[in-house]
mmCIF file of C-alpha atoms in Angstrom:
data_model
loop_
_atom_site.group_PDB
_atom_site.id
_atom_site.type_symbol
_atom_site.label_atom_id
_atom_site.label_comp_id
_atom_site.label_asym_id
_atom_site.label_seq_id
_atom_site.Cartn_x
_atom_site.Cartn_y
_atom_site.Cartn_z
ATOM 1 C CA MET A 29 5.774 12.752 -42.990
ATOM 2 C CA LEU A 30 5.468 10.533 -40.057
ATOM 3 C CA LEU A 31 8.916 9.670 -37.812
ATOM 4 C CA SER A 32 9.812 6.791 -36.051
ATOM 5 C CA GLY A 33 12.969 5.039 -35.110
ATOM 6 C CA PRO A 34 14.958 5.631 -32.186
ATOM 7 C CA CYS A 35 15.485 9.451 -32.126
ATOM 8 C CA THR A 36 11.435 9.824 -32.062
ATOM 9 C CA THR A 37 11.324 6.712 -29.203
ATOM 10 C CA ASN A 38 13.954 9.027 -27.335
ATOM 11 C CA LEU A 39 12.030 12.451 -27.769
ATOM 12 C CA PHE A 40 8.797 10.610 -26.075
ATOM 13 C CA GLN A 41 10.929 9.013 -23.404
ATOM 14 C CA ARG A 42 11.994 13.117 -22.659
ATOM 15 C CA SER A 43 9.053 14.260 -22.725
ATOM 16 C CA ALA A 44 7.237 11.978 -20.527
ATOM 17 C CA ASP A 45 10.452 12.336 -18.467
ATOM 18 C CA LEU A 46 9.777 16.052 -18.855
ATOM 19 C CA LEU A 47 5.634 16.144 -17.750
ATOM 20 C CA LYS A 48 6.667 13.347 -14.665
ATOM 21 C CA SER A 49 9.406 16.573 -13.157
ATOM 22 C CA THR A 50 6.473 18.953 -12.736
ATOM 23 C CA MET A 51 3.880 16.747 -11.394
ATOM 24 C CA ARG A 52 3.851 17.407 -7.473
ATOM 25 C CA PRO A 53 5.878 14.213 -5.976
ATOM 26 C CA ALA A 54 4.103 12.206 -3.252
ATOM 27 C CA VAL A 55 5.363 9.024 -1.552
ATOM 28 C CA VAL A 56 3.117 5.700 -1.703
ATOM 29 C CA LEU A 57 3.002 2.907 0.843
ATOM 30 C CA LEU A 58 2.853 -0.219 -1.429
ATOM 31 C CA SER A 59 2.614 -3.465 -0.045
ATOM 32 C CA GLY A 60 1.806 -5.245 -3.469
ATOM 33 C CA GLY A 61 -1.513 -5.778 -1.595
ATOM 34 C CA LEU A 62 -5.193 -5.098 -3.539
ATOM 35 C CA ASP A 63 -5.612 -1.756 -1.059
ATOM 36 C CA SER A 64 -2.032 -0.346 -1.710
ATOM 37 C CA THR A 65 -2.159 -1.414 -5.474
ATOM 38 C CA THR A 66 -5.407 0.919 -5.140
ATOM 39 C CA VAL A 67 -4.137 3.805 -3.669
ATOM 40 C CA LEU A 68 -1.413 3.860 -5.802
ATOM 41 C CA ALA A 69 -4.243 4.089 -9.092
ATOM 42 C CA ILE A 70 -5.608 6.410 -7.295
ATOM 43 C CA ALA A 71 -2.827 8.667 -6.772
ATOM 44 C CA ALA A 72 -1.302 8.682 -9.903
ATOM 45 C CA ARG A 73 -4.723 9.464 -11.505
ATOM 46 C CA GLN A 74 -4.440 12.337 -9.381
ATOM 47 C CA GLY A 75 -1.662 13.555 -11.326
ATOM 48 C CA TYR A 76 1.260 12.672 -8.720
ATOM 49 C CA ALA A 77 4.551 11.625 -9.488
ATOM 50 C CA CYS A 78 4.542 8.979 -7.278
ATOM 51 C CA HIS A 79 7.630 7.671 -5.104
ATOM 52 C CA ALA A 80 6.409 4.249 -4.313
ATOM 53 C CA MET A 81 7.887 2.213 -0.717
ATOM 54 C CA SER A 82 7.924 -1.290 0.020
ATOM 55 C CA PHE A 83 9.641 -2.517 2.716
ATOM 56 C CA ARG A 84 10.857 -5.964 3.590
ATOM 57 C CA TYR A 85 10.391 -6.124 7.451
ATOM 58 C CA GLY A 86 10.732 -9.886 7.933
ATOM 59 C CA GLN A 87 7.237 -10.847 7.206
ATOM 60 C CA ARG A 88 6.468 -14.357 6.023
ATOM 61 C CA HIS A 89 4.823 -13.431 3.333
ATOM 62 C CA ALA A 90 7.610 -11.417 1.756
ATOM 63 C CA ILE A 91 7.014 -12.941 -1.615
ATOM 64 C CA GLU A 92 4.357 -9.696 -1.783
ATOM 65 C CA LEU A 93 7.378 -7.855 -2.672
ATOM 66 C CA ASP A 94 7.424 -9.302 -6.236
ATOM 67 C CA ARG A 95 4.292 -7.974 -6.623
ATOM 68 C CA ALA A 96 4.916 -4.734 -5.502
ATOM 69 C CA ARG A 97 7.494 -4.406 -8.188
ATOM 70 C CA VAL A 98 5.326 -5.056 -10.816
ATOM 71 C CA VAL A 99 1.906 -3.061 -9.809
ATOM 72 C CA ALA A 100 5.095 0.403 -9.446
ATOM 73 C CA GLU A 101 6.355 -0.496 -13.270
ATOM 74 C CA LYS A 102 2.645 -1.316 -14.344
ATOM 75 C CA LEU A 103 1.080 1.723 -12.825
ATOM 76 C CA GLY A 104 4.050 4.330 -13.637
ATOM 77 C CA ALA A 105 5.479 5.113 -10.434
ATOM 78 C CA VAL A 106 8.387 7.499 -11.201
ATOM 79 C CA LYS A 107 10.855 5.305 -8.023
ATOM 80 C CA HIS A 108 9.841 2.383 -6.541
ATOM 81 C CA VAL A 109 12.240 1.677 -3.038
ATOM 82 C CA VAL A 110 12.214 -1.219 -0.932
ATOM 83 C CA VAL A 111 13.381 -0.427 2.533
ATOM 84 C CA ASP A 112 14.925 -3.004 4.710
ATOM 85 C CA ILE A 113 14.269 -2.804 8.585
ATOM 86 C CA ASP A 114 14.102 -6.818 10.760
ATOM 87 C CA LEU A 115 10.743 -6.657 12.923
ATOM 88 C CA ARG A 116 11.355 -9.833 13.352
ATOM 89 C CA GLN A 117 13.812 -9.292 16.382
ATOM 90 C CA PHE A 118 10.686 -8.342 17.833
ATOM 91 C CA GLY A 119 8.134 -10.675 16.919
ATOM 92 C CA GLY A 120 4.701 -10.235 18.787
ATOM 93 C CA SER A 121 2.800 -11.318 15.117
ATOM 94 C CA ALA A 122 1.662 -13.909 13.547
ATOM 95 C CA LEU A 123 3.493 -12.083 10.514
ATOM 96 C CA THR A 124 6.662 -11.558 11.878
ATOM 97 C CA SER A 125 7.040 -15.015 14.229
ATOM 98 C CA ASP A 126 6.181 -18.457 14.178
ATOM 99 C CA ILE A 127 2.939 -17.859 15.748
ATOM 100 C CA PRO A 128 0.409 -19.507 13.425
ATOM 101 C CA VAL A 129 -1.908 -17.285 11.085
ATOM 102 C CA PRO A 130 -5.246 -17.541 11.917
ATOM 103 C CA LYS A 131 -7.658 -19.595 9.263
ATOM 104 C CA GLN A 132 -11.274 -20.120 8.525
ATOM 105 C CA ARG A 133 -12.399 -17.148 10.844
ATOM 106 C CA SER A 134 -16.034 -15.825 10.605
ATOM 107 C CA VAL A 135 -16.616 -12.097 9.666
ATOM 108 C CA GLU A 136 -18.323 -11.929 13.158
ATOM 109 C CA GLN A 137 -15.458 -13.602 14.829
ATOM 110 C CA MET A 138 -12.739 -10.822 12.693
ATOM 111 C CA SER A 139 -14.615 -8.207 13.967
ATOM 112 C CA HIS A 140 -13.651 -8.703 17.619
ATOM 113 C CA GLY A 141 -10.400 -8.049 18.999
ATOM 114 C CA VAL A 142 -6.804 -7.280 17.182
ATOM 115 C CA PRO A 143 -5.850 -10.017 15.550
ATOM 116 C CA SER A 144 -2.823 -11.967 15.747
ATOM 117 C CA THR A 145 -1.503 -10.850 12.639
ATOM 118 C CA TYR A 146 -1.017 -7.369 13.646
ATOM 119 C CA VAL A 147 2.599 -5.952 14.048
ATOM 120 C CA PRO A 148 2.951 -3.773 16.767
ATOM 121 C CA ALA A 149 3.470 -0.280 15.592
ATOM 122 C CA ARG A 150 4.135 -1.774 11.488
ATOM 123 C CA ASN A 151 1.754 1.516 10.372
ATOM 124 C CA THR A 152 3.863 4.326 12.344
ATOM 125 C CA ILE A 153 7.271 2.575 11.336
ATOM 126 C CA PHE A 154 5.846 2.808 7.465
ATOM 127 C CA LEU A 155 4.382 6.691 8.043
ATOM 128 C CA SER A 156 8.084 7.446 9.568
ATOM 129 C CA PHE A 157 9.934 6.478 6.572
ATOM 130 C CA ALA A 158 7.482 7.705 4.115
ATOM 131 C CA LEU A 159 7.696 10.981 6.118
ATOM 132 C CA ALA A 160 11.598 11.073 6.010
ATOM 133 C CA TRP A 161 11.790 10.519 2.209
ATOM 134 C CA ALA A 162 8.802 13.225 1.950
ATOM 135 C CA GLU A 163 10.944 16.010 3.460
ATOM 136 C CA THR A 164 13.989 14.934 1.310
ATOM 137 C CA LEU A 165 11.378 15.118 -2.020
ATOM 138 C CA GLN A 166 9.825 18.313 -0.548
ATOM 139 C CA ALA A 167 6.504 16.152 -0.795
ATOM 140 C CA SER A 168 3.457 17.414 1.067
ATOM 141 C CA ASP A 169 1.741 14.140 0.305
ATOM 142 C CA ILE A 170 1.914 10.488 1.849
ATOM 143 C CA PHE A 171 -0.560 7.953 0.448
ATOM 144 C CA ILE A 172 -1.669 4.826 2.792
ATOM 145 C CA GLY A 173 -4.143 2.123 1.871
ATOM 146 C CA VAL A 174 -5.453 1.891 5.507
ATOM 147 C CA ASN A 175 -9.125 0.893 6.259
ATOM 148 C CA ALA A 176 -11.359 0.915 9.082
ATOM 149 C CA LEU A 177 -14.223 -0.862 7.266
ATOM 150 C CA ASP A 178 -12.549 -4.352 6.658
ATOM 151 C CA TYR A 179 -12.877 -6.235 10.336
ATOM 152 C CA SER A 180 -9.076 -5.705 10.291
ATOM 153 C CA GLY A 181 -9.332 -4.590 14.121
ATOM 154 C CA TYR A 182 -5.811 -3.306 13.570
ATOM 155 C CA PRO A 183 -5.265 0.105 16.019
ATOM 156 C CA ASP A 184 -2.928 1.876 13.185
ATOM 157 C CA CYS A 185 -5.830 1.678 10.362
ATOM 158 C CA ARG A 186 -8.169 3.844 12.011
ATOM 159 C CA PRO A 187 -9.031 7.785 10.717
ATOM 160 C CA GLU A 188 -7.959 9.343 14.697
ATOM 161 C CA PHE A 189 -4.369 7.409 13.886
ATOM 162 C CA ILE A 190 -4.358 8.854 10.719
ATOM 163 C CA THR A 191 -4.941 12.560 12.013
ATOM 164 C CA ALA A 192 -2.677 12.157 15.024
ATOM 165 C CA PHE A 193 0.574 10.801 12.991
ATOM 166 C CA GLU A 194 -0.422 14.118 10.915
ATOM 167 C CA HIS A 195 -0.194 16.342 13.555
ATOM 168 C CA MET A 196 3.137 14.591 14.566
ATOM 169 C CA ALA A 197 4.244 15.504 11.470
ATOM 170 C CA HIS A 198 3.907 19.051 11.373
ATOM 171 C CA LEU A 199 6.149 18.778 15.060
ATOM 172 C CA GLY A 200 8.686 16.284 13.972
ATOM 173 C CA THR A 201 10.679 17.783 10.984
ATOM 174 C CA LYS A 202 12.516 20.867 9.622
ATOM 175 C CA ALA A 203 10.205 21.631 6.838
ATOM 176 C CA GLY A 204 7.427 21.380 9.269
ATOM 177 C CA VAL A 205 8.238 23.851 11.811
ATOM 178 C CA GLU A 206 10.076 26.148 8.898
ATOM 179 C CA GLY A 207 6.232 25.988 7.452
ATOM 180 C CA ARG A 208 7.880 24.660 4.206
ATOM 181 C CA GLN A 209 5.778 21.660 4.387
ATOM 182 C CA GLN A 210 2.307 21.329 5.135
ATOM 183 C CA LEU A 211 2.067 16.977 5.119
ATOM 184 C CA HIS A 212 -1.448 15.846 4.083
ATOM 185 C CA ILE A 213 -1.428 12.025 4.455
ATOM 186 C CA HIS A 214 -3.973 10.890 2.092
ATOM 187 C CA ALA A 215 -6.162 7.920 3.318
ATOM 188 C CA PRO A 216 -8.698 7.496 0.367
ATOM 189 C CA LEU A 217 -9.607 3.989 1.377
ATOM 190 C CA ILE A 218 -10.456 4.304 4.982
ATOM 191 C CA LYS A 219 -14.034 4.670 5.144
ATOM 192 C CA MET A 220 -14.616 2.116 2.203
ATOM 193 C CA THR A 221 -16.124 -1.321 1.986
ATOM 194 C CA LYS A 222 -13.704 -3.979 0.092
ATOM 195 C CA ALA A 223 -16.451 -4.117 -2.222
ATOM 196 C CA ASP A 224 -16.183 -0.458 -3.187
ATOM 197 C CA ILE A 225 -12.352 -0.363 -3.096
ATOM 198 C CA ILE A 226 -12.703 -3.094 -5.872
ATOM 199 C CA ARG A 227 -15.297 -1.644 -7.836
ATOM 200 C CA HIS A 228 -13.287 1.661 -7.686
ATOM 201 C CA GLY A 229 -9.694 -0.112 -8.762
ATOM 202 C CA LEU A 230 -11.209 -1.940 -11.785
ATOM 203 C CA SER A 231 -12.709 2.021 -13.063
ATOM 204 C CA LEU A 232 -9.309 2.847 -12.735
ATOM 205 C CA GLY A 233 -8.250 -0.108 -14.799
ATOM 206 C CA VAL A 234 -6.161 -1.774 -11.930
ATOM 207 C CA ASP A 235 -5.266 -5.465 -12.786
ATOM 208 C CA TYR A 236 -5.995 -7.262 -9.600
ATOM 209 C CA GLY A 237 -4.306 -10.424 -10.676
ATOM 210 C CA LEU A 238 -0.990 -8.726 -10.664
ATOM 211 C CA THR A 239 -1.871 -8.245 -6.499
ATOM 212 C CA LEU A 240 -1.269 -10.564 -3.376
ATOM 213 C CA SER A 241 -3.508 -10.166 -0.663
ATOM 214 C CA CYS A 242 -2.332 -13.789 1.667
ATOM 215 C CA TYR A 243 -0.974 -13.427 4.629
ATOM 216 C CA ASP A 244 0.098 -16.976 4.407
ATOM 217 C CA PRO A 245 0.975 -17.900 0.705
ATOM 218 C CA SER A 246 2.928 -20.716 -0.952
ATOM 219 C CA PRO A 247 6.680 -20.183 -1.649
ATOM 220 C CA SER A 248 5.321 -19.438 -4.964
ATOM 221 C CA GLY A 249 2.531 -17.069 -4.200
ATOM 222 C CA VAL A 250 -0.613 -19.043 -4.507
ATOM 223 C CA PRO A 251 -2.972 -17.906 -1.857
ATOM 224 C CA CYS A 252 -4.128 -19.737 1.162
ATOM 225 C CA LYS A 253 -8.050 -18.739 0.810
ATOM 226 C CA ALA A 254 -8.008 -19.171 4.303
ATOM 227 C CA CYS A 255 -6.419 -16.426 6.009
ATOM 228 C CA ASP A 256 -8.544 -13.371 7.310
ATOM 229 C CA SER A 257 -7.278 -11.623 4.604
ATOM 230 C CA CYS A 258 -7.807 -13.910 1.696
ATOM 231 C CA LEU A 259 -11.550 -14.846 3.156
ATOM 232 C CA LEU A 260 -11.983 -10.585 3.165
ATOM 233 C CA ARG A 261 -10.483 -10.066 -0.656
ATOM 234 C CA ALA A 262 -12.907 -13.287 -1.302
ATOM 235 C CA LYS A 263 -15.619 -12.058 0.544
ATOM 236 C CA GLY A 264 -14.971 -8.154 -1.450
ATOM 237 C CA PHE A 265 -15.338 -9.539 -4.845
ATOM 238 C CA ALA A 266 -18.220 -11.232 -4.606
ATOM 239 C CA GLU A 267 -20.002 -8.393 -3.424
ATOM 240 C CA ALA A 268 -18.684 -6.374 -6.026
ATOM 241 C CA GLY A 269 -19.989 -9.057 -8.230
ATOM 242 C CA VAL A 270 -16.799 -9.645 -10.212
ATOM 243 C CA THR A 271 -14.420 -12.353 -10.514
ATOM 244 C CA ASP A 272 -11.083 -12.385 -8.037
ATOM 245 C CA PRO A 273 -8.560 -13.372 -10.885
ATOM 246 C CA GLN A 274 -6.545 -15.298 -8.280
ATOM 247 C CA SER A 275 -9.242 -17.462 -7.497
ATOM 248 C CA ALA A 276 -8.168 -20.081 -10.324
ATOM 249 C CA LEU A 277 -4.872 -20.037 -8.311
ATOM 250 C CA SER A 278 -4.289 -23.234 -6.387
#
């Protein structure tokens, strides 16, 4: 006899909760963009109990947090937290001040120098918060969607930065110095092209229509299609040979 009804639903829920409680915990930095969404899908596929962490840091594209919430739920994150910090107090970036966001730059222009959309020490700050949460969760794994091949020029997206932060974490936490935590910072996209990231994400079932990559979207979340992030996204989808589900938005 096939069982159904509230009791069966509760049983399935308890079974799912029990399964998640036996999975290794990991902290996944999630912005709601293409890269971090792909990383969350990768971590989930690898069997981690994903604790997603996003930041409301004074960014002009804070609407990305709405996308992060949806993505976290869709991809089965155990928990999703949004941390409030105010980097607009310091400014120094087109994302946290009134500096204009660069538009319509060529790939050649993007490949030289650090752009004005660089937020000073942002990934250092984000990883520090992720490290604190990981220590309380007794987790040894943090996932971040940095990429060194998309012409961003950000110094905190390079492999040597990730390696250095991981080394620092072993020295700067109680769990590290007591030998209870051998932290591993996973950066699975760091040497992938945008097209490769998209292909891999699609193979994992990622719905990129849920994501927002734009640095300067409209209040309703329509991408500008002219900032570096929008252009690199468009280039990635074109090279992957698939249509961006957001391409029709205007």
